[in-house]
Amino acid sequence: MRVERANAKINLYLNVVGRRENGYHDIVSVMQTVSLCDLVTVDFAPAEHTSICLQSSGNVEMPTDCRNLAWRAAEKFLQATGRRGEVRIILEKHIPMAAGLAGGSADAAAVLRALNALCCNPLTVDELCTLGASLGADVPFCIRGGSALVGGIGERMEDFPAMPQCFLVVACRGEGVSTPWAYGELDQKYSGFVEPAAADSEPEQIRTCWERGALLDSCTHFFNLFEEVVPAVQKDVDALKAILQSASAVRAMMSGSGPSVFGVFACREDAESACLALRGSDAAAFVCHPCGKYPL
Ligand code: ATP
């Protein structure tokens, strides 16, 4: 049996740079795993027939059948490695769902890491990531974790210096917008991204800052293109960002296509008082910190 952490991800930089013929979008994103996490327990016993059983605690609304990304990850792993057996998965959910924090992708990635370890590593990490990409765009990043510059539709990952330590407050309130709707709005605004986007130096500026440990300087280069369309219809986003800003966040932003937001803080006291203020306004809020890569 293995217990894996499935850490939430935030996007410190997220730009859309193209649209493929199949409708998928090319992105450039600096992604970061944070200490807010689900706990994923996985057990595997070889058997003649395959069965997958998933239980959850912490969020009753989550599907526990083949609609669950963690369930599908187990199925994909067994198919790819030609194994048969009984898989038991227990998800202890803490990451808010459908919030732009990649909770489902993190759980799926944790199942892939756990099953690979329980089966004595039949797949390399690259093979695990290729398998993960067939489950969702954020899964390859969630397999490795840490800090990464992500490109393509999520499958291309470049090493990135570790995010300098700081305090992060992640918060979420209200309904999320659908990610396809948000991409549709951007398609309209940017004429379907037919013109290739000009090279953008911001991720490299973030890299340079982090290499010298200059977190605060790097914050001026953070960006999320979805902030141009989501806050207009999801009013909680700007309301929660304002609470973070008035609690002295160095930077407050939306993550992914929202509605979760995060604030970067230099000191724990400010982060904790921001968290209290957010909870006082009916938001789910967590103080956390950046995490490094998983040991693989
Ligand atoms: P992303 O940032 O990758 O777009 P998200 O954080 O916005 O993801 P999730 O928390 O992964 O969204 O949930 C999106 C939907 O996926 C939920 O509404 C839920 O029904 C479904 N889902 C499937 N598997 C899971 C899982 N293991 N945890 C949470 N949601 C899951």
mmCIF file of C-alpha atoms and ligand atoms in Angstrom:
data_model
loop_
_atom_site.group_PDB
_atom_site.id
_atom_site.type_symbol
_atom_site.label_atom_id
_atom_site.label_comp_id
_atom_site.label_asym_id
_atom_site.label_seq_id
_atom_site.Cartn_x
_atom_site.Cartn_y
_atom_site.Cartn_z
ATOM 1 C CA MET A 1 0.000 0.000 0.000
ATOM 2 C CA ARG A 2 1.219 3.543 -0.724
ATOM 3 C CA VAL A 3 0.091 6.949 0.451
ATOM 4 C CA GLU A 4 0.891 9.782 -1.945
ATOM 5 C CA ARG A 5 0.459 13.517 -1.558
ATOM 6 C CA ALA A 6 -1.488 15.048 -4.443
ATOM 7 C CA ASN A 7 -0.562 18.726 -4.285
ATOM 8 C CA ALA A 8 -2.668 21.495 -5.784
ATOM 9 C CA LYS A 9 -1.105 23.574 -8.581
ATOM 10 C CA ILE A 10 -1.257 27.292 -9.154
ATOM 11 C CA ASN A 11 -0.333 29.184 -12.325
ATOM 12 C CA LEU A 12 2.050 32.051 -11.660
ATOM 13 C CA TYR A 13 2.152 32.821 -15.350
ATOM 14 C CA LEU A 14 -0.458 31.619 -17.865
ATOM 15 C CA ASN A 15 -0.679 32.771 -21.452
ATOM 16 C CA VAL A 16 -2.510 31.265 -24.422
ATOM 17 C CA VAL A 17 -0.336 31.425 -27.532
ATOM 18 C CA GLY A 18 -2.170 29.420 -30.185
ATOM 19 C CA ARG A 19 -5.119 27.269 -31.142
ATOM 20 C CA ARG A 20 -4.745 23.927 -32.932
ATOM 21 C CA GLU A 21 -7.069 22.588 -35.624
ATOM 22 C CA ASN A 22 -8.538 20.140 -33.116
ATOM 23 C CA GLY A 23 -9.526 23.101 -30.895
ATOM 24 C CA TYR A 24 -6.853 22.513 -28.229
ATOM 25 C CA HIS A 25 -4.940 25.582 -27.127
ATOM 26 C CA ASP A 26 -1.200 25.996 -26.814
ATOM 27 C CA ILE A 27 -0.219 27.612 -23.547
ATOM 28 C CA VAL A 28 2.894 28.935 -21.864
ATOM 29 C CA SER A 29 2.652 28.584 -18.112
ATOM 30 C CA VAL A 30 4.847 28.703 -15.046
ATOM 31 C CA MET A 31 3.206 26.143 -12.798
ATOM 32 C CA GLN A 32 3.892 25.532 -9.132
ATOM 33 C CA THR A 33 2.734 22.838 -6.725
ATOM 34 C CA VAL A 34 1.709 24.090 -3.282
ATOM 35 C CA SER A 35 1.414 22.345 0.066
ATOM 36 C CA LEU A 36 -2.406 22.273 -0.014
ATOM 37 C CA CYS A 37 -2.988 18.633 -0.974
ATOM 38 C CA ASP A 38 -5.261 15.616 -1.156
ATOM 39 C CA LEU A 39 -4.000 12.341 0.318
ATOM 40 C CA VAL A 40 -4.236 9.387 -2.026
ATOM 41 C CA THR A 41 -3.924 5.831 -0.684
ATOM 42 C CA VAL A 42 -3.458 3.126 -3.303
ATOM 43 C CA ASP A 43 -3.287 -0.635 -2.933
ATOM 44 C CA PHE A 44 -2.758 -3.175 -5.701
ATOM 45 C CA ALA A 45 -3.087 -6.972 -5.576
ATOM 46 C CA PRO A 46 -2.478 -8.966 -8.785
ATOM 47 C CA ALA A 47 -5.555 -11.056 -9.679
ATOM 48 C CA GLU A 48 -7.036 -12.801 -12.692
ATOM 49 C CA HIS A 49 -9.692 -10.119 -13.138
ATOM 50 C CA THR A 50 -9.255 -6.390 -12.838
ATOM 51 C CA SER A 51 -11.417 -4.378 -10.478
ATOM 52 C CA ILE A 52 -11.038 -0.766 -9.359
ATOM 53 C CA CYS A 53 -12.655 0.439 -6.164
ATOM 54 C CA LEU A 54 -12.533 4.127 -5.193
ATOM 55 C CA GLN A 55 -13.702 5.646 -1.930
ATOM 56 C CA SER A 56 -13.508 9.237 -0.847
ATOM 57 C CA SER A 57 -13.696 11.329 2.246
ATOM 58 C CA GLY A 58 -13.933 15.099 2.477
ATOM 59 C CA ASN A 59 -16.071 15.768 -0.598
ATOM 60 C CA VAL A 60 -19.299 13.881 -1.142
ATOM 61 C CA GLU A 61 -20.052 15.527 -4.525
ATOM 62 C CA MET A 62 -17.086 13.944 -6.257
ATOM 63 C CA PRO A 63 -17.826 10.959 -8.530
ATOM 64 C CA THR A 64 -16.280 7.706 -7.273
ATOM 65 C CA ASP A 65 -16.722 5.692 -10.481
ATOM 66 C CA CYS A 66 -15.073 5.810 -13.912
ATOM 67 C CA ARG A 67 -15.883 9.560 -14.101
ATOM 68 C CA ASN A 68 -13.196 10.110 -11.482
ATOM 69 C CA LEU A 69 -9.818 10.970 -13.006
ATOM 70 C CA ALA A 70 -8.032 8.894 -10.345
ATOM 71 C CA TRP A 71 -10.121 5.846 -11.311
ATOM 72 C CA ARG A 72 -9.299 6.415 -15.002
ATOM 73 C CA ALA A 73 -5.603 6.781 -14.185
ATOM 74 C CA ALA A 74 -5.623 3.307 -12.577
ATOM 75 C CA GLU A 75 -7.398 1.829 -15.607
ATOM 76 C CA LYS A 76 -4.920 3.452 -18.037
ATOM 77 C CA PHE A 77 -1.935 2.254 -16.011
ATOM 78 C CA LEU A 78 -3.130 -1.365 -15.976
ATOM 79 C CA GLN A 79 -3.877 -1.280 -19.726
ATOM 80 C CA ALA A 80 -0.486 0.276 -20.552
ATOM 81 C CA THR A 81 1.481 -2.219 -18.465
ATOM 82 C CA GLY A 82 -0.647 -5.298 -19.271
ATOM 83 C CA ARG A 83 -1.366 -5.966 -15.599
ATOM 84 C CA ARG A 84 -4.541 -7.339 -14.061
ATOM 85 C CA GLY A 85 -5.562 -7.050 -10.453
ATOM 86 C CA GLU A 86 -7.552 -5.357 -7.724
ATOM 87 C CA VAL A 87 -6.872 -1.664 -7.240
ATOM 88 C CA ARG A 88 -8.173 0.107 -4.137
ATOM 89 C CA ILE A 89 -7.992 3.904 -4.023
ATOM 90 C CA ILE A 90 -8.940 6.112 -1.088
ATOM 91 C CA LEU A 91 -9.063 9.862 -1.807
ATOM 92 C CA GLU A 92 -8.945 12.206 1.152
ATOM 93 C CA LYS A 93 -10.029 15.450 -0.541
ATOM 94 C CA HIS A 94 -8.840 18.831 0.695
ATOM 95 C CA ILE A 95 -8.343 20.683 -2.613
ATOM 96 C CA PRO A 96 -11.499 22.635 -3.596
ATOM 97 C CA MET A 97 -13.067 21.061 -6.686
ATOM 98 C CA ALA A 98 -13.462 22.676 -10.105
ATOM 99 C CA ALA A 99 -11.476 25.637 -8.837
ATOM 100 C CA GLY A 100 -8.535 25.871 -11.254
ATOM 101 C CA LEU A 101 -6.243 24.090 -8.774
ATOM 102 C CA ALA A 102 -5.954 20.838 -10.771
ATOM 103 C CA GLY A 103 -7.311 18.697 -7.935
ATOM 104 C CA GLY A 104 -8.483 15.877 -10.201
ATOM 105 C CA SER A 105 -5.238 15.950 -12.202
ATOM 106 C CA ALA A 106 -3.191 15.832 -8.983
ATOM 107 C CA ASP A 107 -5.155 12.782 -7.774
ATOM 108 C CA ALA A 108 -4.707 11.028 -11.136
ATOM 109 C CA ALA A 109 -0.970 11.774 -11.092
ATOM 110 C CA ALA A 110 -0.702 10.423 -7.530
ATOM 111 C CA VAL A 111 -2.394 7.159 -8.594
ATOM 112 C CA LEU A 112 0.049 6.808 -11.510
ATOM 113 C CA ARG A 113 3.068 7.407 -9.227
ATOM 114 C CA ALA A 114 1.726 4.990 -6.608
ATOM 115 C CA LEU A 115 0.856 2.158 -9.012
ATOM 116 C CA ASN A 116 4.198 2.493 -10.795
ATOM 117 C CA ALA A 117 6.022 2.196 -7.462
ATOM 118 C CA LEU A 118 3.819 -0.704 -6.258
ATOM 119 C CA CYS A 119 4.550 -2.579 -9.519
ATOM 120 C CA CYS A 120 8.344 -2.001 -9.286
ATOM 121 C CA ASN A 121 8.504 0.882 -11.801
ATOM 122 C CA PRO A 122 7.586 -0.725 -15.149
ATOM 123 C CA LEU A 123 7.260 2.785 -16.684
ATOM 124 C CA THR A 124 9.869 5.524 -16.813
ATOM 125 C CA VAL A 125 8.832 8.979 -15.569
ATOM 126 C CA ASP A 126 8.592 10.164 -19.213
ATOM 127 C CA GLU A 127 6.316 7.226 -20.069
ATOM 128 C CA LEU A 128 4.210 7.983 -16.996
ATOM 129 C CA CYS A 129 3.877 11.602 -18.217
ATOM 130 C CA THR A 130 2.845 10.481 -21.721
ATOM 131 C CA LEU A 131 0.183 8.258 -20.133
ATOM 132 C CA GLY A 132 -0.851 11.187 -17.910
ATOM 133 C CA ALA A 133 -1.220 13.526 -20.924
ATOM 134 C CA SER A 134 -3.939 11.222 -22.283
ATOM 135 C CA LEU A 135 -5.930 11.888 -19.081
ATOM 136 C CA GLY A 136 -5.635 15.680 -18.968
ATOM 137 C CA ALA A 137 -3.386 18.619 -19.817
ATOM 138 C CA ASP A 138 -2.292 19.243 -16.216
ATOM 139 C CA VAL A 139 -1.502 15.601 -15.367
ATOM 140 C CA PRO A 140 2.100 15.491 -16.729
ATOM 141 C CA PHE A 141 3.041 18.499 -14.578
ATOM 142 C CA CYS A 142 1.264 16.972 -11.555
ATOM 143 C CA ILE A 143 3.336 13.785 -11.934
ATOM 144 C CA ARG A 144 6.616 15.661 -11.355
ATOM 145 C CA GLY A 145 5.406 18.626 -9.280
ATOM 146 C CA GLY A 146 7.645 21.470 -8.107
ATOM 147 C CA SER A 147 8.175 24.433 -10.439
ATOM 148 C CA ALA A 148 8.090 24.057 -14.223
ATOM 149 C CA LEU A 149 7.710 26.006 -17.429
ATOM 150 C CA VAL A 150 4.930 24.189 -19.261
ATOM 151 C CA GLY A 151 4.223 24.489 -22.994
ATOM 152 C CA GLY A 152 2.293 22.848 -25.817
ATOM 153 C CA ILE A 153 -1.085 21.708 -24.512
ATOM 154 C CA GLY A 154 0.555 20.829 -21.197
ATOM 155 C CA GLU A 155 2.779 17.982 -22.354
ATOM 156 C CA ARG A 156 6.017 19.984 -22.769
ATOM 157 C CA MET A 157 7.865 20.692 -19.558
ATOM 158 C CA GLU A 158 11.111 22.545 -19.010
ATOM 159 C CA ASP A 159 13.003 22.522 -15.768
ATOM 160 C CA PHE A 160 12.696 25.729 -13.854
ATOM 161 C CA PRO A 161 14.487 26.985 -10.744
ATOM 162 C CA ALA A 162 12.560 26.332 -7.528
ATOM 163 C CA MET A 163 10.202 29.079 -6.418
ATOM 164 C CA PRO A 164 11.850 30.932 -3.507
ATOM 165 C CA GLN A 165 10.121 30.105 -0.215
ATOM 166 C CA CYS A 166 7.245 32.362 0.778
ATOM 167 C CA PHE A 167 3.756 32.110 2.234
ATOM 168 C CA LEU A 168 0.855 31.589 -0.123
ATOM 169 C CA VAL A 169 -2.837 31.970 0.588
ATOM 170 C CA VAL A 170 -5.125 30.036 -1.750
ATOM 171 C CA ALA A 171 -8.819 30.919 -1.617
ATOM 172 C CA CYS A 172 -11.994 30.105 -3.441
ATOM 173 C CA ARG A 173 -15.634 31.179 -3.273
ATOM 174 C CA GLY A 174 -18.607 30.612 -5.563
ATOM 175 C CA GLU A 175 -19.122 28.668 -8.752
ATOM 176 C CA GLY A 176 -16.366 28.232 -11.326
ATOM 177 C CA VAL A 177 -16.844 29.046 -14.992
ATOM 178 C CA SER A 178 -16.371 26.210 -17.463
ATOM 179 C CA THR A 179 -12.829 26.104 -18.858
ATOM 180 C CA PRO A 180 -14.088 25.576 -22.474
ATOM 181 C CA TRP A 181 -16.299 28.685 -22.068
ATOM 182 C CA ALA A 182 -13.285 30.710 -20.865
ATOM 183 C CA TYR A 183 -11.196 29.554 -23.838
ATOM 184 C CA GLY A 184 -14.122 30.432 -26.139
ATOM 185 C CA GLU A 185 -14.176 33.982 -24.775
ATOM 186 C CA LEU A 186 -10.425 34.308 -25.349
ATOM 187 C CA ASP A 187 -10.841 32.901 -28.881
ATOM 188 C CA GLN A 188 -13.315 35.686 -29.638
ATOM 189 C CA LYS A 189 -11.138 38.348 -28.095
ATOM 190 C CA TYR A 190 -7.957 37.179 -29.860
ATOM 191 C CA SER A 191 -9.519 36.121 -33.213
ATOM 192 C CA GLY A 192 -8.977 32.417 -32.571
ATOM 193 C CA PHE A 193 -5.242 32.930 -31.955
ATOM 194 C CA VAL A 194 -4.593 32.581 -35.707
ATOM 195 C CA GLU A 195 -1.592 34.916 -35.564
ATOM 196 C CA PRO A 196 1.326 33.276 -33.761
ATOM 197 C CA ALA A 197 1.871 35.161 -30.488
ATOM 198 C CA ALA A 198 5.019 37.241 -30.185
ATOM 199 C CA ALA A 199 7.678 35.653 -27.984
ATOM 200 C CA ASP A 200 7.062 36.669 -24.423
ATOM 201 C CA SER A 201 9.992 37.299 -22.112
ATOM 202 C CA GLU A 202 8.080 37.221 -18.812
ATOM 203 C CA PRO A 203 8.700 33.527 -17.965
ATOM 204 C CA GLU A 204 12.431 34.077 -18.542
ATOM 205 C CA GLN A 205 12.315 37.138 -16.289
ATOM 206 C CA ILE A 206 10.711 34.989 -13.583
ATOM 207 C CA ARG A 207 13.423 32.378 -14.121
ATOM 208 C CA THR A 208 16.183 34.969 -13.713
ATOM 209 C CA CYS A 209 14.607 36.362 -10.538
ATOM 210 C CA TRP A 210 14.198 32.910 -8.983
ATOM 211 C CA GLU A 211 17.778 31.948 -9.835
ATOM 212 C CA ARG A 212 18.896 34.760 -7.553
ATOM 213 C CA GLY A 213 16.174 34.042 -4.982
ATOM 214 C CA ALA A 214 14.396 37.338 -5.726
ATOM 215 C CA LEU A 215 10.791 36.347 -5.164
ATOM 216 C CA LEU A 216 9.391 39.853 -4.737
ATOM 217 C CA ASP A 217 10.930 41.101 -8.018
ATOM 218 C CA SER A 218 9.503 38.070 -9.838
ATOM 219 C CA CYS A 219 5.933 38.939 -8.802
ATOM 220 C CA THR A 220 5.780 41.870 -11.241
ATOM 221 C CA HIS A 221 6.117 39.329 -14.093
ATOM 222 C CA PHE A 222 3.223 37.099 -12.948
ATOM 223 C CA PHE A 223 0.278 37.049 -15.364
ATOM 224 C CA ASN A 224 -2.907 35.158 -16.192
ATOM 225 C CA LEU A 225 -4.660 35.825 -19.518
ATOM 226 C CA PHE A 226 -7.901 34.324 -18.129
ATOM 227 C CA GLU A 227 -8.152 37.348 -15.827
ATOM 228 C CA GLU A 228 -9.261 39.256 -18.940
ATOM 229 C CA VAL A 229 -12.498 37.249 -19.203
ATOM 230 C CA VAL A 230 -13.363 35.319 -16.012
ATOM 231 C CA PRO A 231 -13.658 38.063 -13.332
ATOM 232 C CA ALA A 232 -16.212 39.888 -15.527
ATOM 233 C CA VAL A 233 -18.691 37.051 -14.916
ATOM 234 C CA GLN A 234 -17.396 35.591 -11.631
ATOM 235 C CA LYS A 235 -17.476 38.545 -9.260
ATOM 236 C CA ASP A 236 -15.964 36.621 -6.323
ATOM 237 C CA VAL A 237 -12.575 36.633 -8.054
ATOM 238 C CA ASP A 238 -11.981 40.380 -7.733
ATOM 239 C CA ALA A 239 -13.635 40.478 -4.301
ATOM 240 C CA LEU A 240 -11.226 37.846 -2.931
ATOM 241 C CA LYS A 241 -8.235 39.466 -4.650
ATOM 242 C CA ALA A 242 -9.154 42.762 -2.958
ATOM 243 C CA ILE A 243 -9.150 41.031 0.461
ATOM 244 C CA LEU A 244 -5.692 39.579 -0.272
ATOM 245 C CA GLN A 245 -4.398 42.965 -1.399
ATOM 246 C CA SER A 246 -5.700 44.786 1.655
ATOM 247 C CA ALA A 247 -3.943 42.163 3.805
ATOM 248 C CA SER A 248 -0.587 43.185 2.238
ATOM 249 C CA ALA A 249 -0.232 40.472 -0.400
ATOM 250 C CA VAL A 250 2.790 41.216 -2.578
ATOM 251 C CA ARG A 251 0.709 39.902 -5.498
ATOM 252 C CA ALA A 252 -2.845 38.570 -5.752
ATOM 253 C CA MET A 253 -4.011 36.646 -8.818
ATOM 254 C CA MET A 254 -6.476 34.123 -10.170
ATOM 255 C CA SER A 255 -5.189 30.581 -10.778
ATOM 256 C CA GLY A 256 -5.978 28.764 -14.053
ATOM 257 C CA SER A 257 -9.463 29.593 -15.297
ATOM 258 C CA GLY A 258 -10.524 30.286 -11.701
ATOM 259 C CA PRO A 259 -12.383 30.881 -9.578
ATOM 260 C CA SER A 260 -9.584 30.207 -7.080
ATOM 261 C CA VAL A 261 -7.209 33.060 -6.313
ATOM 262 C CA PHE A 262 -3.906 33.163 -4.511
ATOM 263 C CA GLY A 263 -1.833 35.749 -2.717
ATOM 264 C CA VAL A 264 1.937 35.797 -2.266
ATOM 265 C CA PHE A 265 3.106 36.942 1.176
ATOM 266 C CA ALA A 266 6.541 37.643 2.545
ATOM 267 C CA CYS A 267 5.532 37.027 6.168
ATOM 268 C CA ARG A 268 3.428 34.385 7.908
ATOM 269 C CA GLU A 269 1.445 36.836 10.081
ATOM 270 C CA ASP A 270 0.103 38.697 7.027
ATOM 271 C CA ALA A 271 -0.781 35.400 5.329
ATOM 272 C CA GLU A 272 -2.629 34.162 8.404
ATOM 273 C CA SER A 273 -4.608 37.364 8.841
ATOM 274 C CA ALA A 274 -5.516 37.296 5.126
ATOM 275 C CA CYS A 275 -6.721 33.727 5.571
ATOM 276 C CA LEU A 276 -8.911 34.724 8.540
ATOM 277 C CA ALA A 277 -10.378 37.672 6.628
ATOM 278 C CA LEU A 278 -11.185 35.424 3.661
ATOM 279 C CA ARG A 279 -12.847 32.803 5.866
ATOM 280 C CA GLY A 280 -14.832 35.607 7.476
ATOM 281 C CA SER A 281 -16.247 36.383 4.036
ATOM 282 C CA ASP A 282 -17.367 32.783 3.427
ATOM 283 C CA ALA A 283 -14.408 31.740 1.288
ATOM 284 C CA ALA A 284 -12.486 28.493 1.654
ATOM 285 C CA ALA A 285 -8.936 29.689 2.401
ATOM 286 C CA PHE A 286 -5.636 27.977 3.136
ATOM 287 C CA VAL A 287 -2.170 29.172 4.113
ATOM 288 C CA CYS A 288 0.383 27.105 2.236
ATOM 289 C CA HIS A 289 3.847 27.269 0.690
ATOM 290 C CA PRO A 290 5.548 26.250 -2.574
ATOM 291 C CA CYS A 291 6.598 22.569 -2.808
ATOM 292 C CA GLY A 292 9.520 20.947 -4.595
ATOM 293 C CA LYS A 293 9.363 18.042 -7.025
ATOM 294 C CA TYR A 294 8.139 14.608 -5.897
ATOM 295 C CA PRO A 295 10.955 12.096 -5.303
ATOM 296 C CA LEU A 296 10.670 9.835 -8.385
HETATM 297 P P1 ATP B 1 -7.981 22.058 -13.700
HETATM 298 O O1 ATP B 1 -7.275 23.160 -12.969
HETATM 299 O O2 ATP B 1 -7.069 20.923 -14.120
HETATM 300 O O3 ATP B 1 -8.894 22.533 -14.794
HETATM 301 P P2 ATP B 1 -9.912 21.962 -11.611
HETATM 302 O O4 ATP B 1 -9.174 22.185 -10.325
HETATM 303 O O5 ATP B 1 -10.558 23.172 -12.186
HETATM 304 O O6 ATP B 1 -8.923 21.326 -12.643
HETATM 305 P P3 ATP B 1 -11.030 19.529 -10.617
HETATM 306 O O7 ATP B 1 -10.991 19.776 -9.152
HETATM 307 O O8 ATP B 1 -10.036 18.595 -11.176
HETATM 308 O O9 ATP B 1 -11.003 20.902 -11.440
HETATM 309 O O10 ATP B 1 -12.522 19.054 -10.930
HETATM 310 C C1 ATP B 1 -13.183 19.255 -12.174
HETATM 311 C C2 ATP B 1 -14.315 18.233 -12.288
HETATM 312 O O11 ATP B 1 -13.736 16.949 -12.461
HETATM 313 C C3 ATP B 1 -15.179 18.149 -11.032
HETATM 314 O O12 ATP B 1 -16.346 18.853 -11.234
HETATM 315 C C4 ATP B 1 -15.404 16.661 -10.798
HETATM 316 O O13 ATP B 1 -16.735 16.272 -11.079
HETATM 317 C C5 ATP B 1 -14.485 15.942 -11.785
HETATM 318 N N1 ATP B 1 -13.493 15.053 -11.115
HETATM 319 C C6 ATP B 1 -13.098 13.866 -11.580
HETATM 320 N N2 ATP B 1 -12.179 13.318 -10.792
HETATM 321 C C7 ATP B 1 -11.956 14.172 -9.773
HETATM 322 C C8 ATP B 1 -11.113 14.148 -8.630
HETATM 323 N N3 ATP B 1 -10.307 13.101 -8.367
HETATM 324 N N4 ATP B 1 -11.119 15.218 -7.818
HETATM 325 C C9 ATP B 1 -11.925 16.272 -8.095
HETATM 326 N N5 ATP B 1 -12.767 16.326 -9.141
HETATM 327 C C10 ATP B 1 -12.790 15.295 -9.990
#
